[in-house]
Every structure is written in C-alpha cells, then in structure tokens.
C-alpha cells in the first residue's frame, strides 16, 4: 500500500506524477466558480449552529448554549481565520482555488459576520431572554432592575468589583493602553476636572479576568431563585463611582478581538518549547481584527478606537446587548433545571473492561463516543501502568485537558518502571499552555517527551502498549478520530479502535519510530499516513471507483469529516461524479466543493449535521465493486491535514465492526431528517425537509436510544 515513489528524497511532501499533475494545460475543473471559499463556508457553519438556538424543539437552556457556541466560534474565527487572512493580504499572497484574493474575502467576511451578529442578538433579545425570563431564569436588563436589586448591585460593586478596578484616564501622559484580546472594557466619557485639575475627557476601565462575568442575585433580593446580571451592565451602571467629582456623560462597553495564531519559525529556534512560551506571553496583544462596541457609542469615540487598533470601518460591530454574550453560557452551568436541558445519558460500558488485554486479545473493540464510554481507553492505560508484563507505552497527545487522567496514568506508568514515550504536539491551538504544562510534568516523571516533527503538526491519535505474553511480545493499539480528552469524549462524536492485530501494531510501531527517531520512509502494511501516503491513497481509491463506473459496475463513495477543501481531492470527486460514481459526503463545517453543478457534480450530495453533540468522526467508505473498504482517520480532507500534518488513517479489518460503522456513522446520518442541512450548488445550505409520511429520524437520538438505553 505504501510505495517509496510517493515520498520525496527528504520525506517532506507526497509525490505521484500520475495523480498530482494535469494532463492538459487548461483543466475545466479548475474553474474558480466550482469552488466555494473556505473561510466563508466555515463562517456559514455558525448560522447552522445558531439555528439550534432558534429551534423551539430544543430545550431552552440548550438553546442558550448553542447561541453561546455560535458566539465563541465567531470569536475563534476572527482570531484565526480572519487574522491569517489579514496576514496573507499584507504578504500579497495569491488567491486560492475560488479566485478570491484575501482583501475580497475579508470584505465578504465582515459583511457576512455582521449578518450573523445581528441574528445572534435578535435571538437573544427577542427570543431567548424573554423565554428564559418566562421560565423563571431571569437575566435582568439594567432598565428592569428593581430598587432592591439596584441597591444590592451597588453594594456588590463597591465591595467586590471596585477594589480590583484600575481606571485609566487618557491624556498626553497616559496614552491609549494596550487592550487584551477579548477583554471586557468600558470607555467612559468624562466632564469636569479631577483632583489635580486635569480636564476630563476619556477613560478606560478594564474588567479584570478574576471577576465573574455573570453575577447571581440572591433570591431574597431579586425574588427569584435564578436571577442573573451581566458584569458589563453593573460596570456601566456604577462606573461614576470611580470618578468622584466628575460627570460621567457616557459609558460604552467594547471588546477587541486580536489575531491569536502563533507564528514560530521552528527551523530557526533551538528549543520550540521555550520559543512557544515566549510567544504565548504576547498572544493577547497581537494585531486587532475586530472591534465590538455598544451600539449607542458616539461616532467620534468609535473612530478613535478604530484608529488606535488600526482597523477599517467595516471591522466595527455595533452591539445591541452585552459585547461578551458568549459569557451567558455560565447561566447554563449555574441553573440546575432538568426540564430545560437535554435528558442525561449514561455512556454504554464495555463488557470486560476490567481486563482489557484479555478482552482485546479475543477480538477488536470499537468505541463510538459519546454513546460508548471513554473509560476503556483510560482503563487500558491504567492496567498497563500496573501490569508487570507491560514493557513500553507510546502515545500521541494533541489535546488532553489540564487535569488529564491520561497524563496521570502515563506518569504512573513511568514511575513503575515502564518505558514511556509521549509525542506532545505543543502547537495545538489554544491548548499550547496546557500542553507545555503536562509536557513538563511528564518529563519530571521520567517520560521521554518528543515534540513532533519540525514543520508538521502531529495530529494523529495513537496509543501503543507493548506487552510480554509468554515467549513473545504483543502490541496493543488504540487509534482514534478524536483527542485523548475525557471531557470532549462526552460532547463530540468520535470513533476509536482498540486492536491487537499484528499488522496494525507494527504500522503504529513504525510511525512512532519515525516521529521519535527521524526514521526514513516507511513501508506500512495496513495504514495510510499523512503527509506521505494518505493523500495519494484517497485519490487512488477515488480513481478506482471511477474505473468501476466507466466499466459499468456499481461505484459508490460515502465519507464523513469535519471539513473539505483540498483541491486535488475535489477535482477527483468531480471526475468521479462525471463518470457516474454516486457520492455522499457528510461534512460538518467548511466545504469548498459545490455539489449539484450540471455536468460536473450532479452525482454528489453534501449534508451537514448539527445536533446535540459536535460531529467529529472521520470515516471514508469506498464501494470497490462489492468488496468495500472502510477507514477511520484523524484527518479531514483539508489541504493542511493531507499535506502538512502527521495524520493516521486506519482500516477497519473486522467485517462486523466495519458494518457497524457503516450503519451507525454513515447510513444513519444519511437518513437524518431532523438535524441535517443540504449544501446547494450556490454554496448556501437548506434544512432537510421530512417527506410526507416519513418517520422523524435524528441520527444522534437514534444512537442514544440504541447504545445508551
């Protein structure tokens, strides 16, 4: 399956002239009109998330959570996607397959994001906040504070808030301060003179990160058991107490979003961990990309802020409500109302989890999270740490959380004399600090920590345990589509395989050798690996389906992933559609392929599922003329995953497990008529309408009923 011709002499990029070059100078499938823009497609995903907040069939507090998720997603979008685009614009980078230069994409982003922001606050102000108030969960607006509530909040401000505030007046001696990324700030308009005779003009009040953004009002004061107030409203209401003797003529909350993409030239630094620590110190003060400000703020102040942050006019978003609306998610956590949330569920336990090695030795184990418990993975590690027959443990860690049981087990294993090697990806976005922390802890326990490969993020999810059984060594492997994070295992849908198959075990062993020891090109028996053979392996399987279709045989591709933008894969899918291959893609987020284009993609259908859990599993199924192949992977069909990351793609060799995945993760989702959206040729999405007489079907609800009953 792996060939040396697929790897260049230094092993940095896949090469295959037959698959990667065009046979003619002009390829009609390169037409920019056949490609959507990746950033705009990703941005539109948040409209589908917001639709969950607008859906009256979803429990009320869950709707609030979806609203906050759409806000948090938009923050991250500006921090990463918009920030990167602005950098690309500065560098004069060329347009992508869609033909849109960075400046044009940024302009469209701001227009589309403005629509999303308007929809978010319309949902909050006219739908969710009134509905929550009616249900007894009251988020009190300033003009609705009763006299007792206002008095209590003033005391709270004086006792709990004012002592930690440090207002800064703006004058020639006090220029505009550095504003931390996404921090809550109040710009105050002052009139009069202070104690030193200085004329008041403007002042900035920044809310320290130590202050809670949502304040719960005691029941004896507000009259309700679940009454809340935004910190931003309290600051705006009582900010005058910070400036005695002066008149406050206006107080306007604002928030600036900055580029948060860390740029470390790994080839130019001696120690990536130290370099990353240095970069993290300044992350909160990188280039600004967005300004949110209260809608009633006077135009001169807005212009002053835009000038200070070096932002254009279309980068400002006037907000009708709290600028940090995503903080309302704390209400979800604080309110214990089962009637307003999704029913709780108990993940299915694995029979025989108390003796994982015996269980896996009898046959492969498939875990479909969150419906199947994540505990078997933890148990296998814990048992490996205690088992005197276990000699070595190797694992990749991309995101695992700050208080990770996985890390605890690895530390325990090292302390018990096991040979433990962990490949830690320090550049896991927004988890860099946590990863640096547990990397230090692992090293202190005697674990050999490897920081991956220069220039390639290690995104693969692998665990290898070497155990002596009689006269031989046996390898036990866990491979997954998601991270080793017990928390997200209850919130994301993912697939994991635990196996003792010797060929898969040997493949994983070789990949670990390559990651830690700079080994040369590999000859894997079962698995595909980015950046070497996964891209070409996917393309060859698409070409195989094309050949079947041209020969008049059934040809079919079904794939599930988070995002799709790799141009050569898209062109191959277009050719497959033209040949008559029937293609169904389940793509949660960004998809730059345009389905349903006459003569190009008429046989391609793309759907996105947005439900209770975040869809995260990656599954590729190829019909292969009645001898289907099914793979699970850590990689989406994105350019970065296929060409610039270390990823793994593993076959499901047990026919029963392959059938189970096909039924649960593919067919089940293709039948969803409650949470599915269909991508149109113009790049827009329409919600799937249930056919007359058809039974309602939610893929996630079906799995909950089937696996967690």
XYZ file of C-alpha atoms in Angstrom:
709
model
C 0.000 0.000 0.000
C 2.951 2.355 0.659
C 5.461 2.928 -2.087
C 8.794 4.697 -1.953
C 7.863 6.690 -5.085
C 5.273 8.533 -3.010
C 7.927 10.232 -0.854
C 10.461 12.786 -1.985
C 14.148 12.343 -1.077
C 13.819 14.290 2.180
C 10.400 12.922 3.067
C 8.670 16.309 3.252
C 5.906 16.051 0.642
C 3.985 13.391 -1.256
C 4.917 12.900 -4.890
C 2.984 10.989 -7.529
C 3.093 12.424 -11.032
C 0.233 10.284 -12.239
C -2.112 11.588 -9.582
C -0.952 15.109 -8.961
C -0.316 16.603 -12.395
C -2.849 17.646 -15.007
C -2.744 16.140 -18.483
C -3.695 19.378 -20.197
C -2.677 22.990 -19.794
C -6.255 24.051 -19.090
C -8.356 21.924 -16.774
C -12.038 22.959 -16.760
C -12.327 21.536 -13.244
C -10.022 24.327 -12.055
C -12.694 26.920 -12.843
C -12.924 29.158 -9.729
C -16.721 29.082 -9.950
C -16.574 25.399 -8.949
C -15.048 26.225 -5.564
C -16.545 27.949 -2.557
C -14.332 29.975 -0.274
C -13.157 28.010 2.753
C -13.405 30.928 5.227
C -16.878 31.969 4.130
C -18.044 28.354 4.234
C -16.679 27.986 7.759
C -18.381 31.203 8.805
C -21.714 29.931 7.484
C -21.461 26.876 9.728
C -22.255 29.178 12.637
C -25.616 30.072 11.121
C -26.469 26.373 11.355
C -25.346 26.344 14.991
C -27.458 29.433 15.644
C -30.447 27.671 14.070
C -30.303 25.234 17.006
C -30.716 28.215 19.348
C -33.726 29.336 17.335
C -35.368 25.886 17.276
C -38.281 25.661 19.760
C -37.947 21.859 19.776
C -34.577 22.186 21.544
C -34.706 22.598 25.363
C -34.437 26.237 26.381
C -31.108 26.207 28.226
C -29.618 24.102 25.431
C -30.733 26.817 23.018
C -28.840 29.322 25.135
C -25.791 27.070 24.973
C -25.995 26.875 21.174
C -26.241 30.658 20.973
C -23.105 30.979 23.090
C -21.310 28.351 20.992
C -22.052 30.353 17.849
C -20.588 33.454 19.563
C -17.473 31.613 20.766
C -16.999 30.075 17.324
C -17.172 33.533 15.781
C -14.508 34.756 18.219
C -12.203 31.927 17.197
C -12.986 32.505 13.536
C -11.767 36.091 13.790
C -8.779 35.137 15.930
C -7.557 32.517 13.463
C -9.174 32.641 10.027
C -9.601 36.417 9.685
C -6.269 37.060 11.379
C -4.483 34.720 8.982
C -6.222 36.314 6.009
C -5.117 39.776 7.035
C -1.570 38.462 7.291
C -1.929 36.935 3.813
C -3.177 40.259 2.499
C -0.124 42.039 3.910
C 2.171 39.492 2.255
C 0.386 39.803 -1.091
C -0.437 36.110 -1.288
C -2.362 34.935 -4.327
C -5.984 33.823 -4.369
C -6.980 30.224 -3.696
C -8.957 27.895 -5.976
C -12.054 30.102 -5.590
C -10.202 33.025 -7.171
C -10.914 35.476 -4.345
C -7.904 37.477 -3.137
C -7.531 37.913 0.651
C -8.813 41.512 0.588
C -12.041 40.461 -1.119
C -12.524 37.569 1.297
C -12.015 39.862 4.298
C -14.612 42.277 2.956
C -17.139 39.482 2.473
C -16.321 38.081 5.908
C -17.152 41.371 7.586
C -20.448 41.636 5.697
C -21.474 38.070 6.453
C -20.302 38.272 10.077
C -22.402 41.414 10.540
C -25.460 39.395 9.467
C -24.555 36.669 11.947
C -24.056 39.129 14.808
C -27.409 40.788 14.075
C -29.067 37.353 14.090
C -27.374 36.378 17.355
C -28.556 39.462 19.222
C -32.003 39.284 17.668
C -32.218 35.727 19.001
C -31.018 36.846 22.436
C -33.107 39.994 22.789
C -36.417 38.907 21.276
C -36.453 35.114 21.704
C -34.213 33.559 24.335
C -34.019 36.225 27.012
C -37.831 36.664 27.164
C -38.345 32.891 27.110
C -35.803 32.394 29.890
C -37.444 35.123 31.983
C -40.804 33.475 31.487
C -39.384 30.122 32.632
C -38.004 31.677 35.814
C -34.396 32.026 34.660
C -34.124 35.799 34.591
C -31.168 37.646 33.106
C -32.076 41.118 34.279
C -31.540 44.061 31.965
C -30.469 47.298 33.604
C -33.820 49.021 32.973
C -35.586 46.110 34.700
C -33.708 46.243 37.993
C -35.997 46.701 40.947
C -34.945 49.135 43.701
C -33.735 46.280 45.968
C -31.773 44.705 43.104
C -30.158 48.030 42.162
C -29.214 48.682 45.788
C -27.728 45.200 46.206
C -25.758 45.542 42.947
C -24.389 48.936 44.019
C -23.140 47.374 47.264
C -21.736 44.444 45.297
C -19.940 46.878 43.006
C -18.423 48.745 45.945
C -17.416 45.638 47.876
C -16.446 43.108 45.194
C -15.716 44.966 41.968
C -14.383 48.459 42.617
C -11.416 47.313 44.764
C -9.896 45.409 41.813
C -10.519 48.041 39.110
C -7.821 50.409 37.849
C -9.414 53.085 35.658
C -7.061 54.873 33.307
C -7.682 58.420 32.195
C -6.454 59.261 28.705
C -4.246 62.340 28.361
C -0.836 63.146 26.859
C 0.870 61.465 29.805
C -1.403 58.428 29.617
C -1.759 57.293 26.008
C -4.212 54.633 24.972
C -3.424 51.451 26.924
C -2.813 48.036 25.482
C -6.130 46.206 25.387
C -6.037 42.461 25.976
C -7.651 40.188 23.409
C -11.395 39.691 24.103
C -11.232 41.506 27.441
C -14.296 43.412 28.657
C -13.697 47.168 28.692
C -15.708 50.333 29.295
C -14.818 53.581 27.566
C -16.068 56.429 29.762
C -16.806 59.997 28.628
C -15.976 62.441 31.448
C -16.649 66.118 32.043
C -15.038 68.320 34.697
C -11.709 68.397 36.482
C -10.111 65.769 38.648
C -8.346 66.347 41.978
C -5.191 67.511 40.173
C -7.062 69.981 37.996
C -6.797 67.880 34.859
C -9.655 68.156 32.377
C -11.668 65.017 31.958
C -12.088 63.550 28.514
C -11.982 59.791 28.122
C -11.094 56.952 30.482
C -10.782 53.206 30.037
C -12.000 50.737 32.652
C -10.946 47.150 32.059
C -12.686 44.337 33.885
C -10.006 42.090 35.421
C -10.172 38.448 34.378
C -10.639 37.499 38.041
C -14.169 38.932 38.086
C -17.154 36.712 37.222
C -18.858 37.869 34.023
C -22.261 36.676 35.263
C -23.444 37.700 38.753
C -26.200 35.770 40.520
C -28.578 37.908 42.556
C -29.643 36.354 45.905
C -33.205 35.079 45.899
C -34.136 37.214 48.898
C -33.120 40.302 46.897
C -34.393 39.569 43.412
C -37.334 37.435 44.341
C -36.367 34.569 42.077
C -34.069 31.578 42.653
C -32.234 32.082 39.349
C -31.754 35.799 38.705
C -28.594 36.966 36.957
C -26.935 40.165 35.787
C -24.078 40.711 33.338
C -20.960 42.228 34.876
C -20.848 44.628 31.922
C -24.228 46.065 32.970
C -23.029 46.569 36.549
C -19.850 48.301 35.390
C -21.796 50.618 33.098
C -24.355 51.426 35.811
C -21.943 52.328 38.596
C -18.797 53.427 36.784
C -19.424 57.002 38.008
C -18.246 55.913 41.476
C -14.738 55.540 40.047
C -14.618 59.244 39.155
C -15.860 61.251 42.159
C -16.371 64.944 41.472
C -16.612 64.409 37.714
C -19.642 63.956 35.500
C -19.945 60.737 33.531
C -21.654 61.594 30.263
C -21.473 58.156 28.758
C -20.136 54.656 29.388
C -19.847 52.236 26.496
C -18.631 48.676 26.695
C -16.286 47.405 23.996
C -14.171 44.404 23.176
C -11.385 43.940 20.660
C -10.538 40.602 19.034
C -6.934 40.009 18.019
C -5.100 37.596 15.796
C -4.206 34.615 18.005
C -2.280 32.482 15.531
C 1.183 31.912 16.984
C 3.970 32.037 14.426
C 7.105 30.194 15.491
C 9.780 29.505 12.896
C 10.659 26.040 14.120
C 13.649 25.723 11.820
C 15.187 28.893 13.292
C 14.819 28.094 17.005
C 16.863 25.729 19.123
C 14.085 24.938 21.596
C 10.491 25.055 20.391
C 9.104 24.829 23.929
C 10.993 27.939 25.029
C 10.097 29.779 21.834
C 6.436 28.932 22.268
C 6.464 30.107 25.883
C 7.837 33.443 24.691
C 5.142 33.724 22.027
C 2.353 32.912 24.479
C 3.314 35.894 26.636
C 2.389 38.281 23.835
C -0.502 36.399 22.235
C -3.146 38.579 23.873
C -1.726 41.724 22.251
C -1.271 40.722 18.625
C -2.843 42.603 15.739
C -6.502 43.574 16.108
C -9.035 42.152 13.644
C -12.444 43.141 15.078
C -13.996 45.762 17.362
C -17.309 45.188 19.151
C -18.856 48.210 20.834
C -22.182 49.287 22.315
C -24.433 50.470 19.508
C -25.154 53.857 21.132
C -21.461 54.800 21.345
C -20.851 58.186 19.660
C -19.134 58.080 16.285
C -16.055 60.135 17.350
C -15.229 57.586 20.035
C -15.665 54.719 17.577
C -13.284 56.447 15.165
C -10.766 56.932 17.966
C -10.882 53.226 18.808
C -10.618 52.169 15.162
C -7.608 54.407 14.686
C -5.962 53.085 17.826
C -6.498 49.463 16.792
C -5.593 50.119 13.129
C -8.936 48.775 11.917
C -11.072 49.680 8.929
C -14.642 50.945 9.184
C -16.175 47.575 8.324
C -14.311 45.878 11.201
C -16.563 47.504 13.830
C -19.685 45.708 15.062
C -22.216 47.781 16.967
C -23.794 45.562 19.592
C -27.326 45.716 20.949
C -26.561 43.954 24.208
C -23.527 42.683 26.123
C -20.398 42.604 23.954
C -19.405 39.311 25.567
C -22.695 37.491 25.001
C -20.904 34.135 24.976
C -20.447 34.541 28.756
C -24.150 33.819 29.178
C -23.180 30.145 28.947
C -22.397 30.432 32.676
C -26.159 30.639 33.226
C -26.415 27.173 31.673
C -23.863 25.863 34.178
C -25.376 27.648 37.195
C -29.012 26.673 36.646
C -29.919 23.113 37.603
C -33.174 22.705 35.695
C -33.504 19.261 34.138
C -36.688 20.365 32.383
C -34.714 22.960 30.401
C -31.836 20.698 29.322
C -31.313 17.591 27.243
C -32.088 14.410 29.195
C -28.931 12.989 30.802
C -27.465 9.806 29.382
C -25.063 7.162 30.594
C -22.477 6.022 28.036
C -22.520 2.299 27.366
C -19.817 0.461 29.348
C -17.605 -2.098 27.688
C -18.071 -5.661 28.965
C -14.729 -6.994 30.085
C -13.183 -3.550 30.637
C -11.748 -4.777 33.941
C -9.377 -6.983 31.929
C -8.683 -5.017 28.769
C -5.807 -7.105 27.415
C -7.818 -10.322 27.576
C -10.825 -8.602 26.004
C -8.838 -7.125 23.106
C -6.905 -10.350 22.591
C -10.243 -12.038 21.832
C -11.084 -9.527 19.109
C -11.055 -5.901 18.040
C -13.055 -3.417 20.119
C -14.895 -0.485 18.556
C -15.863 2.554 20.629
C -18.381 5.066 19.272
C -18.231 8.114 21.529
C -20.039 9.616 23.341
C -22.503 6.737 23.158
C -19.785 4.264 24.185
C -17.839 5.185 27.291
C -14.303 6.554 27.014
C -13.325 4.669 30.182
C -11.991 1.574 28.337
C -9.168 3.728 26.952
C -8.373 5.025 30.431
C -8.652 1.523 31.873
C -6.267 0.066 29.325
C -3.681 2.695 30.233
C -4.185 2.225 33.979
C -3.936 -1.537 33.655
C -0.840 -1.158 31.512
C 0.748 1.007 34.206
C 0.173 -1.707 36.834
C 0.824 -4.771 34.681
C 4.343 -6.190 35.239
C 4.219 -7.730 31.761
C 3.866 -4.347 30.043
C 7.263 -3.122 28.910
C 6.565 0.054 26.957
C 3.864 2.619 26.261
C 3.902 5.128 23.415
C 1.250 7.775 22.856
C 0.495 10.938 20.938
C -1.185 13.819 22.767
C -2.755 16.742 20.907
C -5.422 17.942 23.345
C -5.946 16.206 26.675
C -7.130 18.918 29.088
C -5.420 20.479 32.101
C -6.339 17.769 34.626
C -5.977 14.729 32.431
C -6.411 11.190 33.691
C -4.464 10.085 30.622
C -1.450 12.074 31.793
C -1.917 10.707 35.331
C -1.771 7.156 34.001
C 1.320 7.853 31.884
C 3.096 9.384 34.880
C 2.160 6.366 36.985
C 3.453 4.006 34.301
C 6.809 5.802 34.144
C 7.159 5.743 37.919
C 6.559 1.984 37.862
C 9.460 1.474 35.517
C 7.719 1.270 32.158
C 9.432 2.749 29.148
C 7.038 5.588 28.286
C 7.330 7.831 25.227
C 4.850 10.609 24.526
C 4.709 12.721 21.384
C 3.292 16.046 22.573
C 2.039 18.500 19.980
C 2.828 21.861 21.545
C 1.112 23.800 18.756
C -2.424 22.547 19.421
C -4.207 25.872 19.016
C -5.352 27.443 22.319
C -4.029 24.401 24.219
C -0.366 25.362 23.938
C -0.041 26.443 27.560
C -1.751 23.317 28.895
C 0.410 21.112 26.665
C 3.587 22.797 27.856
C 2.459 22.190 31.434
C 1.790 18.489 31.147
C 4.885 18.001 28.988
C 6.952 19.345 31.893
C 5.100 17.067 34.309
C 5.696 14.021 32.110
C 9.399 14.760 31.800
C 9.734 15.182 35.547
C 8.274 11.671 35.951
C 10.839 10.189 33.587
C 8.712 10.064 30.448
C 10.559 10.569 27.175
C 8.753 13.543 25.618
C 9.052 14.226 21.901
C 7.787 17.459 20.359
C 6.918 16.026 16.965
C 8.311 16.920 13.561
C 9.529 20.357 12.503
C 7.029 21.886 10.083
C 4.281 19.306 10.652
C 1.762 19.234 13.465
C 1.351 15.765 14.927
C -2.420 15.429 14.782
C -2.532 11.610 14.796
C -4.271 9.869 17.706
C -2.316 6.727 18.625
C -1.610 4.654 21.708
C 0.725 1.656 21.615
C 1.301 -0.778 24.507
C 3.982 -3.456 24.260
C 3.263 -6.463 26.497
C 5.178 -9.658 27.066
C 2.959 -12.719 26.704
C 4.880 -15.922 27.231
C 7.786 -16.144 24.838
C 6.663 -13.267 22.578
C 5.878 -9.589 22.641
C 2.399 -8.454 21.657
C 1.326 -4.956 20.668
C -1.997 -3.483 21.743
C -3.113 -0.358 19.918
C -5.752 2.312 20.264
C -6.403 4.518 17.231
C -8.988 7.276 17.214
C -10.595 10.049 15.240
C -10.650 12.334 18.293
C -8.388 13.519 21.070
C -7.428 11.785 24.307
C -9.705 14.082 26.262
C -12.316 12.542 28.559
C -14.376 15.751 28.557
C -14.800 16.093 24.814
C -15.440 12.347 24.608
C -18.845 13.154 26.158
C -19.522 16.073 23.829
C -18.075 15.024 20.454
C -18.932 12.075 18.265
C -15.758 10.102 17.595
C -14.666 6.573 16.776
C -11.916 4.564 18.415
C -10.469 1.167 17.595
C -8.625 -0.993 20.120
C -6.853 -3.900 18.452
C -4.043 -6.410 18.805
C -3.867 -7.016 15.046
C -0.164 -7.611 14.358
C -0.009 -5.638 11.101
C -1.682 -2.576 12.574
C 0.504 -2.883 15.660
C 3.622 -2.991 13.518
C 2.479 0.001 11.465
C 1.906 2.075 14.597
C 5.289 0.970 15.951
C 6.984 2.187 12.762
C 5.198 5.540 12.861
C 6.302 6.103 16.440
C 9.855 5.229 15.438
C 9.646 7.780 12.664
C 8.292 10.505 14.964
C 10.836 9.994 17.733
C 13.888 8.802 15.864
C 13.860 10.581 12.498
C 13.436 7.255 10.715
C 13.372 7.213 6.888
C 10.346 6.458 4.739
C 8.071 3.684 5.916
C 6.574 0.606 4.336
C 3.242 0.320 6.167
C 1.092 -2.761 5.636
C -2.386 -1.513 6.553
C -2.432 2.141 7.418
C -2.205 5.359 5.435
C -0.222 8.270 6.808
C -0.001 11.982 6.152
C 1.983 13.668 4.773
C 3.162 10.668 2.759
C 0.531 8.185 1.596
C -2.884 9.336 2.828
C -3.457 11.932 0.122
C -2.416 9.600 -2.658
C -4.305 6.726 -1.062
C -7.563 8.675 -1.081
C -7.008 9.800 -4.690
C -6.276 6.250 -5.868
C -9.440 4.944 -4.276
C -11.498 7.650 -5.935
C -9.864 6.762 -9.263
C -10.698 3.107 -8.635
C -14.375 3.988 -8.218
C -14.177 5.980 -11.462
C -12.805 2.905 -13.238
C -15.633 0.758 -11.859
C -18.225 3.274 -13.039
C -16.715 3.532 -16.534
C -16.787 -0.268 -16.770
C -20.483 -0.282 -15.891
C -20.037 -1.606 -12.376
C -21.600 -0.103 -9.233
C -19.466 2.723 -7.897
C -20.041 4.474 -4.591
C -18.221 6.726 -2.108
C -19.517 7.761 1.301
C -17.326 9.883 3.551
C -17.809 11.758 6.804
C -15.496 14.511 8.010
C -15.358 17.949 9.590
C -14.185 19.930 6.582
C -13.196 19.562 2.924
C -11.080 21.930 0.838
C -8.200 20.001 -0.761
C -8.343 20.959 -4.428
C -6.979 17.757 -5.949
C -9.378 15.617 -3.934
C -12.260 17.850 -5.020
C -11.244 17.601 -8.667
C -11.078 13.817 -8.338
C -14.568 13.783 -6.811
C -15.823 15.951 -9.686
C -14.343 13.498 -12.203
C -15.935 10.640 -10.292
C -19.324 12.349 -10.445
C -18.914 12.894 -14.173
C -18.157 9.180 -14.538
C -21.353 8.276 -12.682
C -19.993 7.469 -9.213
C -22.634 8.107 -6.557
C -21.063 10.199 -3.794
C -22.469 11.163 -0.411
C -20.411 13.442 1.822
C -21.278 14.286 5.420
C -19.250 17.428 6.120
C -19.962 19.227 9.369
C -18.262 22.553 8.701
C -16.443 24.148 5.775
C -16.870 22.549 2.363
C -15.466 24.227 -0.743
C -16.824 21.603 -3.140
C -20.027 22.643 -4.913
C -22.473 19.732 -5.327
C -25.209 19.562 -7.924
C -23.439 21.590 -10.630
C -24.784 20.378 -14.012
C -22.211 18.346 -15.886
C -19.754 18.426 -13.002
C -21.131 17.316 -9.643
C -24.673 16.137 -10.287
C -23.953 12.834 -8.522
C -22.524 14.441 -5.383
C -24.626 15.239 -2.322
C -23.236 17.069 0.715
C -25.007 17.282 4.047
C -24.098 18.840 7.390
C -25.443 17.521 10.691
C -25.734 19.896 13.650
C -27.189 18.389 16.807
C -26.707 17.834 20.498
C -23.138 16.571 20.028
C -20.404 18.057 17.870
C -19.864 15.779 14.881
C -16.156 14.970 14.838
C -15.599 11.456 13.472
C -13.863 10.893 10.145
C -14.913 7.850 8.117
C -14.111 7.014 4.480
C -16.040 4.232 2.690
C -15.313 3.072 -0.861
C -17.652 0.576 -2.543
C -14.904 -1.170 -4.563
C -17.305 -3.247 -6.656
C -18.726 -5.274 -3.779
C -15.513 -5.531 -1.760
C -15.812 -2.332 0.251
C -13.013 -0.674 2.167
C -13.757 1.372 5.276
C -11.248 3.601 7.018
C -11.373 5.803 10.090
C -8.934 8.683 10.344
C -7.666 11.608 12.353
C -7.647 13.682 9.155
C -10.233 15.735 7.337
C -9.885 16.191 3.591
C -8.223 19.546 4.140
C -5.001 20.606 2.487
C -3.308 21.030 5.868
C -4.351 17.567 7.120
C -3.391 15.696 3.984
C -0.167 17.521 3.157
C 1.199 19.386 6.184
C 0.372 17.290 9.240
C 1.171 13.903 10.687
C -2.115 12.026 10.474
C -3.193 8.396 10.557
C -5.875 6.597 8.624
C -6.619 3.054 9.691
C -8.700 0.308 8.079
C -11.438 -1.493 9.960
C -10.492 -5.098 9.195
C -13.189 -6.862 11.222
C -16.192 -7.148 8.842
C -18.709 -6.912 11.692
C -17.165 -3.719 13.022
C -16.945 -2.258 9.521
C -20.650 -2.987 9.065
C -21.416 -1.393 12.396
C -19.566 1.803 11.468
C -21.238 1.894 8.055
C -24.659 1.609 9.705
C -24.072 3.894 12.723
C -21.801 6.610 11.349
C -22.803 6.775 7.681
C -26.205 5.297 6.746
C -27.726 6.521 9.999
C -26.630 10.097 9.241
C -27.706 9.947 5.617
C -31.206 9.181 6.913
C -31.341 12.116 9.357
C -34.307 14.358 8.514
C -34.319 16.486 11.692
C -30.786 17.897 12.076
C -29.484 17.763 8.504
C -28.688 20.596 6.113
C -28.053 20.124 2.393
C -25.360 22.115 0.619
C -26.562 23.752 -2.586
C -24.597 24.481 -5.746
C -24.520 28.195 -4.868
C -22.793 27.485 -1.533
C -25.888 28.008 0.614
C -27.490 25.429 2.895
C -31.129 24.454 3.192
C -32.578 22.403 6.005
C -33.713 18.911 5.062
C -37.496 18.692 4.909
C -39.101 15.490 6.083
C -41.039 13.808 3.307
C -44.775 13.334 3.749
C -45.398 10.248 5.834
C -41.728 9.780 6.707
C -40.859 8.998 10.293
C -38.750 11.655 12.035
C -35.161 10.477 12.351
C -32.322 12.064 14.319
C -29.052 10.184 13.882
C -27.735 11.168 17.306
C -31.025 10.409 19.070
C -31.091 7.025 17.347
C -27.626 6.181 18.677
C -28.553 7.342 22.168
C -31.585 5.061 22.125
C -29.680 2.133 20.639
C -26.420 2.269 22.576
C -27.276 4.039 25.827
C -30.658 2.529 26.637
